[in-house]
Short mmCIF file of C-alpha atoms and ligand atoms in Angstrom, two decimals:
data_model
loop_
_atom_site.label_atom_id
_atom_site.label_comp_id
_atom_site.label_asym_id
_atom_site.label_seq_id
_atom_site.Cartn_x
_atom_site.Cartn_y
_atom_site.Cartn_z
CA UNK A 1 -14.68 13.69 -5.28
CA UNK A 2 -13.55 10.68 -3.20
CA UNK A 3 -9.94 9.93 -2.90
CA UNK A 4 -9.13 6.48 -3.95
CA UNK A 5 -6.98 4.77 -1.52
CA UNK A 6 -5.02 1.44 -0.89
CA UNK A 7 -3.69 1.00 2.71
CA UNK A 8 -0.53 -1.13 3.12
CA UNK A 9 -0.02 -2.03 6.64
CA UNK A 10 1.09 -4.40 9.43
CA UNK A 11 -1.45 -4.13 12.14
CA UNK A 12 -0.12 -3.26 14.79
CA UNK A 13 -1.93 -1.08 17.34
CA UNK A 14 -1.50 2.16 15.61
CA UNK A 15 -2.10 0.77 12.19
CA UNK A 16 -5.44 -0.39 13.64
CA UNK A 17 -6.32 3.15 14.61
CA UNK A 18 -5.53 4.39 11.06
CA UNK A 19 -7.38 1.58 9.40
CA UNK A 20 -10.53 2.19 11.52
CA UNK A 21 -10.27 5.87 10.86
CA UNK A 22 -10.19 5.06 7.19
CA UNK A 23 -12.96 2.55 7.21
CA UNK A 24 -15.11 5.23 8.81
CA UNK A 25 -14.36 7.96 6.33
CA UNK A 26 -16.97 8.39 3.56
CA UNK A 27 -14.76 10.65 1.57
CA UNK A 28 -12.25 7.83 0.96
CA UNK A 29 -12.80 5.11 -1.67
CA UNK A 30 -10.88 2.27 0.03
CA UNK A 31 -10.06 -0.04 -2.80
CA UNK A 32 -8.09 -2.53 -0.78
CA UNK A 33 -6.16 -3.14 2.32
CA UNK A 34 -2.72 -4.95 1.75
CA UNK A 35 -0.86 -6.32 4.56
CA UNK A 36 2.83 -7.18 5.16
CA UNK A 37 4.91 -8.97 7.86
CA UNK A 38 6.25 -6.42 10.26
CA UNK A 39 5.16 -5.66 13.72
CA UNK A 40 3.95 -9.37 13.91
CA UNK A 41 4.00 -12.15 11.29
CA UNK A 42 2.30 -11.75 7.86
CA UNK A 43 -0.35 -14.48 8.88
CA UNK A 44 -1.19 -12.27 11.86
CA UNK A 45 -1.26 -8.95 10.09
CA UNK A 46 -3.48 -10.31 7.36
CA UNK A 47 -5.82 -11.80 9.96
CA UNK A 48 -5.73 -8.58 12.09
CA UNK A 49 -6.77 -6.36 9.04
CA UNK A 50 -9.75 -8.78 8.55
CA UNK A 51 -10.65 -8.54 12.25
CA UNK A 52 -10.69 -4.70 12.06
CA UNK A 53 -12.57 -4.77 8.68
CA UNK A 54 -15.24 -6.89 10.45
CA UNK A 55 -15.49 -4.62 13.51
CA UNK A 56 -15.86 -1.60 11.04
CA UNK A 57 -18.50 -3.65 9.06
CA UNK A 58 -16.40 -2.90 5.86
CA UNK A 59 -16.50 -6.46 4.36
CA UNK A 60 -16.77 -4.65 0.85
CA UNK A 61 -12.97 -3.87 1.05
CA UNK A 62 -10.71 -6.70 -0.01
CA UNK A 63 -7.76 -7.62 2.09
CA UNK A 64 -4.77 -9.03 0.41
CA UNK A 65 -2.09 -10.89 2.27
CA UNK A 66 1.57 -9.79 1.37
CA UNK A 67 5.12 -10.24 1.83
CA UNK A 68 6.15 -12.68 4.75
CA UNK A 69 9.69 -11.50 4.94
CA UNK A 70 11.84 -8.33 3.97
CA UNK A 71 13.57 -8.48 0.57
CA UNK A 72 16.83 -9.48 1.94
CA UNK A 73 16.89 -9.66 5.83
CA UNK A 74 15.30 -11.82 8.50
CA UNK A 75 11.83 -10.77 9.70
CA UNK A 76 12.04 -8.71 12.78
CA UNK A 77 8.90 -7.79 14.88
CA UNK A 78 7.77 -5.22 17.38
CA UNK A 79 5.59 -7.44 19.59
CA UNK A 80 6.52 -5.53 22.65
CA UNK A 81 5.00 -2.45 21.35
CA UNK A 82 1.77 -4.08 19.76
CA UNK A 83 1.17 -7.22 21.94
CA UNK A 84 1.89 -10.91 20.82
CA UNK A 85 -0.90 -11.07 18.38
CA UNK A 86 -0.45 -7.40 17.17
CA UNK A 87 -3.74 -5.93 18.50
CA UNK A 88 -2.70 -5.15 22.11
CA UNK A 89 -5.11 -6.65 24.65
CA UNK A 90 -7.71 -7.60 22.04
CA UNK A 91 -8.22 -11.36 21.90
CA UNK A 92 -8.02 -12.20 18.19
CA UNK A 93 -10.80 -14.24 16.60
CA UNK A 94 -11.04 -15.98 13.26
CA UNK A 95 -12.73 -13.30 11.14
CA UNK A 96 -15.68 -14.32 8.91
CA UNK A 97 -14.37 -12.75 5.69
CA UNK A 98 -11.38 -14.51 4.03
CA UNK A 99 -8.28 -12.93 2.51
CA UNK A 100 -8.71 -12.12 -1.14
CA UNK A 101 -7.18 -14.15 -3.76
CA UNK A 102 -3.80 -12.98 -5.18
CA UNK A 103 -0.80 -11.21 -3.67
CA UNK A 104 -0.60 -7.79 -2.05
CA UNK A 105 1.92 -6.47 -4.68
CA UNK A 106 -0.29 -7.86 -7.45
CA UNK A 107 -3.40 -6.21 -6.12
CA UNK A 108 -1.45 -2.80 -5.76
CA UNK A 109 -0.42 -3.05 -9.49
CA UNK A 110 -3.81 -4.18 -10.67
CA UNK A 111 -5.80 -1.63 -8.74
CA UNK A 112 -3.59 1.32 -9.66
CA UNK A 113 -2.99 0.56 -13.21
CA UNK A 114 -6.69 0.11 -13.90
CA UNK A 115 -7.42 3.63 -13.06
CA UNK A 116 -6.43 7.03 -14.33
CA UNK A 117 -2.72 8.09 -13.60
CA UNK A 118 -2.40 9.98 -10.34
CA UNK A 119 -5.79 8.91 -8.98
CA UNK A 120 -4.99 6.29 -6.53
CA UNK A 121 -3.12 7.27 -3.42
CA UNK A 122 -1.18 4.66 -1.19
CA UNK A 123 -0.84 4.98 2.55
CA UNK A 124 2.15 2.84 3.70
CA UNK A 125 2.00 1.97 7.48
CA UNK A 126 4.51 -0.74 7.56
CA UNK A 127 7.85 -1.94 6.03
CA UNK A 128 7.70 -1.12 2.25
CA UNK A 129 8.17 -4.70 0.93
CA UNK A 130 4.90 -5.03 -0.81
CA UNK A 131 5.29 -1.65 -2.71
CA UNK A 132 8.91 -2.45 -3.68
CA UNK A 133 7.67 -5.82 -5.18
CA UNK A 134 4.93 -3.98 -6.89
CA UNK A 135 7.32 -1.49 -8.50
CA UNK A 136 9.58 -4.32 -9.66
CA UNK A 137 6.71 -6.15 -11.16
CA UNK A 138 5.45 -3.01 -13.05
CA UNK A 139 7.97 -0.57 -14.14
CA UNK A 140 5.40 2.23 -15.02
CA UNK A 141 3.64 2.01 -11.57
CA UNK A 142 5.64 4.87 -10.06
CA UNK A 143 4.53 7.18 -12.71
CA UNK A 144 1.01 6.02 -12.47
CA UNK A 145 0.63 6.22 -8.72
CA UNK A 146 -0.96 9.17 -6.96
CA UNK A 147 0.77 10.16 -3.71
CA UNK A 148 2.34 7.57 -1.52
CA UNK A 149 1.99 8.65 1.98
CA UNK A 150 4.52 6.80 4.08
CA UNK A 151 4.87 6.57 8.00
CA UNK A 152 8.51 5.94 8.35
CA UNK A 153 11.98 7.49 8.85
CA UNK A 154 13.56 9.74 11.34
CA UNK A 155 15.77 12.91 11.24
CA UNK A 156 15.92 15.47 14.12
CA UNK A 157 14.17 13.07 16.53
CA UNK A 158 16.63 10.24 16.04
CA UNK A 159 15.55 6.66 15.74
CA UNK A 160 13.03 4.45 17.73
CA UNK A 161 14.57 0.94 16.95
CA UNK A 162 18.22 2.08 16.76
CA UNK A 163 19.90 5.57 17.47
CA UNK A 164 19.72 6.17 13.70
CA UNK A 165 16.50 4.44 12.43
CA UNK A 166 12.85 4.08 12.70
CA UNK A 167 11.18 0.63 12.76
CA UNK A 168 9.43 0.60 9.40
CA UNK A 169 12.47 1.53 7.41
CA UNK A 170 14.90 -0.39 9.49
CA UNK A 171 12.73 -3.57 9.08
CA UNK A 172 13.24 -3.68 5.22
CA UNK A 173 15.78 -0.84 4.46
CA UNK A 174 16.38 -2.45 0.95
CA UNK A 175 12.70 -2.18 -0.02
CA UNK A 176 12.49 1.37 1.38
CA UNK A 177 15.65 2.40 -0.76
CA UNK A 178 14.06 1.03 -3.91
CA UNK A 179 10.79 2.85 -3.28
CA UNK A 180 12.51 6.14 -2.50
CA UNK A 181 14.52 5.76 -5.57
CA UNK A 182 11.61 4.91 -7.75
CA UNK A 183 10.19 8.38 -8.70
CA UNK A 184 7.07 7.97 -6.66
CA UNK A 185 5.72 11.15 -5.29
CA UNK A 186 6.09 10.44 -1.52
CA UNK A 187 4.74 12.42 1.63
CA UNK A 188 6.77 11.07 4.52
CA UNK A 189 5.62 11.16 8.17
CA UNK A 190 8.62 10.39 10.19
CA UNK A 191 9.13 10.44 13.84
CA UNK A 192 9.90 14.08 13.68
CA UNK A 193 6.40 14.59 13.00
CA UNK A 194 4.44 11.50 14.67
CA UNK A 195 6.26 12.42 17.88
CA UNK A 196 4.41 15.71 17.92
CA UNK A 197 1.00 13.72 17.89
CA UNK A 198 0.46 12.54 21.45
CA UNK A 199 -2.24 10.37 22.76
CA UNK A 200 -2.94 12.23 25.85
CA UNK A 201 -5.25 10.83 28.41
CA UNK A 202 -7.98 13.39 27.49
CA UNK A 203 -7.59 12.63 23.88
CA UNK A 204 -8.07 8.66 24.52
CA UNK A 205 -10.94 9.35 27.00
CA UNK A 206 -12.88 11.36 24.21
CA UNK A 207 -12.41 8.40 21.80
CA UNK A 208 -13.35 5.92 24.58
CA UNK A 209 -16.53 7.79 25.34
CA UNK A 210 -17.88 7.38 21.83
CA UNK A 211 -20.51 4.64 21.30
CA UNK A 212 -19.29 2.91 18.07
CA UNK A 213 -17.29 -0.35 18.08
CA UNK A 214 -14.71 1.31 15.81
CA UNK A 215 -13.90 4.00 18.50
CA UNK A 216 -14.09 1.52 21.33
CA UNK A 217 -11.57 -0.77 19.55
CA UNK A 218 -9.29 2.26 18.70
CA UNK A 219 -9.48 3.38 22.22
CA UNK A 220 -8.39 -0.06 23.42
CA UNK A 221 -5.48 0.27 21.02
CA UNK A 222 -4.48 3.60 22.39
CA UNK A 223 -4.89 2.42 25.96
CA UNK A 224 -2.55 -0.49 25.32
CA UNK A 225 0.12 1.87 23.64
CA UNK A 226 -0.36 4.19 26.71
CA UNK A 227 0.67 1.49 28.96
CA UNK A 228 3.67 0.08 26.87
CA UNK A 229 5.08 3.50 26.12
CA UNK A 230 4.92 4.32 29.84
CA UNK A 231 6.68 1.12 30.73
CA UNK A 232 9.30 0.84 27.89
CA UNK A 233 9.98 4.37 26.85
CA UNK A 234 8.77 6.27 29.95
CA UNK A 235 6.50 8.58 28.04
CA UNK A 236 3.22 9.65 29.68
CA UNK A 237 1.41 10.16 26.26
CA UNK A 238 2.66 8.07 23.35
CA UNK A 239 3.19 9.04 19.80
CA UNK A 240 0.54 8.20 17.15
CA UNK A 241 2.24 7.15 14.13
CA UNK A 242 0.28 5.39 11.40
CA UNK A 243 -2.89 7.41 11.55
CA UNK A 244 -0.88 10.54 10.38
CA UNK A 245 -0.97 9.18 6.77
CA UNK A 246 -4.80 8.91 6.65
CA UNK A 247 -5.12 12.29 8.53
CA UNK A 248 -2.87 13.91 5.70
CA UNK A 249 -5.10 12.46 2.96
CA UNK A 250 -8.24 13.65 4.71
CA UNK A 251 -6.83 17.13 5.75
CA UNK A 252 -3.28 17.96 4.36
CA UNK A 253 -3.49 21.36 6.00
CA UNK A 254 -2.85 19.74 9.35
CA UNK A 255 0.68 19.15 8.32
CA UNK A 256 3.64 21.33 7.18
CA UNK A 257 5.74 19.71 4.62
CA UNK A 258 9.26 20.44 3.18
CA UNK A 259 10.32 19.43 -0.22
CA UNK A 260 13.48 17.00 0.03
CA UNK A 261 15.27 14.00 -1.48
CA UNK A 262 15.46 10.94 0.88
CA UNK A 263 17.95 8.09 0.72
CA UNK A 264 18.17 5.03 2.86
CA UNK A 265 21.21 3.48 4.33
CA UNK A 266 21.46 -0.31 3.47
CA UNK A 267 24.98 -1.29 4.07
CA UNK A 268 26.03 -0.23 7.43
CA UNK A 269 24.90 -2.39 10.39
CA UNK A 270 25.30 0.50 12.70
CA UNK A 271 23.07 2.91 10.76
CA UNK A 272 20.87 0.40 8.90
CA UNK A 273 17.66 2.03 7.78
CA UNK A 274 18.92 5.71 8.47
CA UNK A 275 16.84 8.07 6.43
CA UNK A 276 19.24 10.83 4.98
CA UNK A 277 16.80 13.92 4.44
CA UNK A 278 18.38 16.39 1.94
CA UNK A 279 16.53 19.65 2.04
CA UNK A 280 18.97 21.21 -0.62
CA UNK A 281 17.03 20.39 -3.51
CA UNK A 282 15.18 22.06 -6.55
CA UNK A 283 11.75 22.50 -4.80
CA UNK A 284 9.91 22.72 -7.94
CA UNK A 285 10.98 19.21 -8.99
CA UNK A 286 11.12 17.40 -5.64
CA UNK A 287 9.49 13.81 -5.39
CA UNK A 288 9.80 13.67 -1.63
CA UNK A 289 8.18 15.77 1.12
CA UNK A 290 9.28 15.46 4.68
CA UNK A 291 6.47 16.44 7.33
CA UNK A 292 8.22 18.90 9.90
CA UNK A 293 5.05 19.92 11.77
CA UNK A 294 1.64 18.63 12.75
CA UNK A 295 -1.50 20.04 14.34
CA UNK A 296 -1.98 17.40 17.03
CA UNK A 297 -5.20 18.75 18.31
CA UNK A 298 -6.54 18.93 14.71
CA UNK A 299 -5.45 15.36 13.89
CA UNK A 300 -7.17 13.79 17.07
CA UNK A 301 -10.29 16.01 16.51
CA UNK A 302 -10.53 14.40 12.87
CA UNK A 303 -9.80 10.94 14.03
CA UNK A 304 -12.36 11.19 16.95
CA UNK A 305 -15.05 12.66 14.72
CA UNK A 306 -14.58 9.80 12.02
CA UNK A 307 -14.52 6.91 14.63
CA UNK A 308 -17.69 8.53 16.18
CA UNK A 309 -19.41 8.33 12.77
CA UNK A 310 -18.15 4.81 11.85
CA UNK A 311 -19.84 1.45 12.63
C1 BDR B 1 6.15 2.33 13.19
O1 BDR B 1 6.59 1.07 13.56
C2 BDR B 1 5.59 0.29 14.05
O2 BDR B 1 5.94 -0.41 15.01
C3 BDR B 1 4.36 1.05 14.02
O3 BDR B 1 3.06 0.26 13.57
C4 BDR B 1 4.49 2.19 13.00
O4 BDR B 1 4.28 1.85 11.70
C5 BDR B 1 6.66 3.37 14.10
O5 BDR B 1 7.85 3.52 14.16
CA1 CA B 2 2.72 -0.02 11.35
#
């Protein structure tokens, strides 16, 4: 049976590869894409999701625009890693398909509550503002949701925006704290695992060689990341963050998870957005699962295969 899924994202070059992989996956029933301000402004992320939808020829999937700013903070941004418009070197165009009517948070509530409990998964690739708003609006949502697969957080690897914090959690730590405390069942792809999944030259070249527009676009995103990661961080092969969420939904065996309890620092300016990952929990009753290991070759093989079979 197809896995029903909503993707909440802030494209973003790595969001783009995750979205294109999901659009190209026939075993996912993609109910909606919701967008949020994060890497670039909310207006740009909503436009970028529609551009990617058009490239993938998936106009059947509604795109809902979401929160323009975090719950309590000023909007940040990560344009240096994603390009000013959020899609690397790709020159944005006005997509044909409009945004759907309604809010991202409203769409999450409506789509999830209209279906059997536990049946709709959520892949969260950006700050968790939309999901926090949805959980506030519908108190029974947490119990009704299927797995919430999140890209966010850092433990052993340290942070990528500050010493302590990963960008998505840091950008809206208050939303993340609410979501982690909500009782949702969460699979968490933090930097400890996404840093294991490296876009090597050979892996990018394999995607680039595919004939589909989805693959060519994803390869352009990976090339852009390769350049900025070399320039800014000094890494030869940059990490692939957001597509790990989609990869887990398609093939969970590619990852090792540990049951845990995660709390988010919201008070300290120094450690804002730090994810405290506590492994000393009752494993049988844990809500949170921290990814510790990823099969990078398997993840790239999966993504490459899907992008090759898409539009
Ligand atoms: C996360 O931050 C964003 O810049 C990326 O799109 C990804 O979701 C990695 O820390
Ligand atoms: Ca993202």
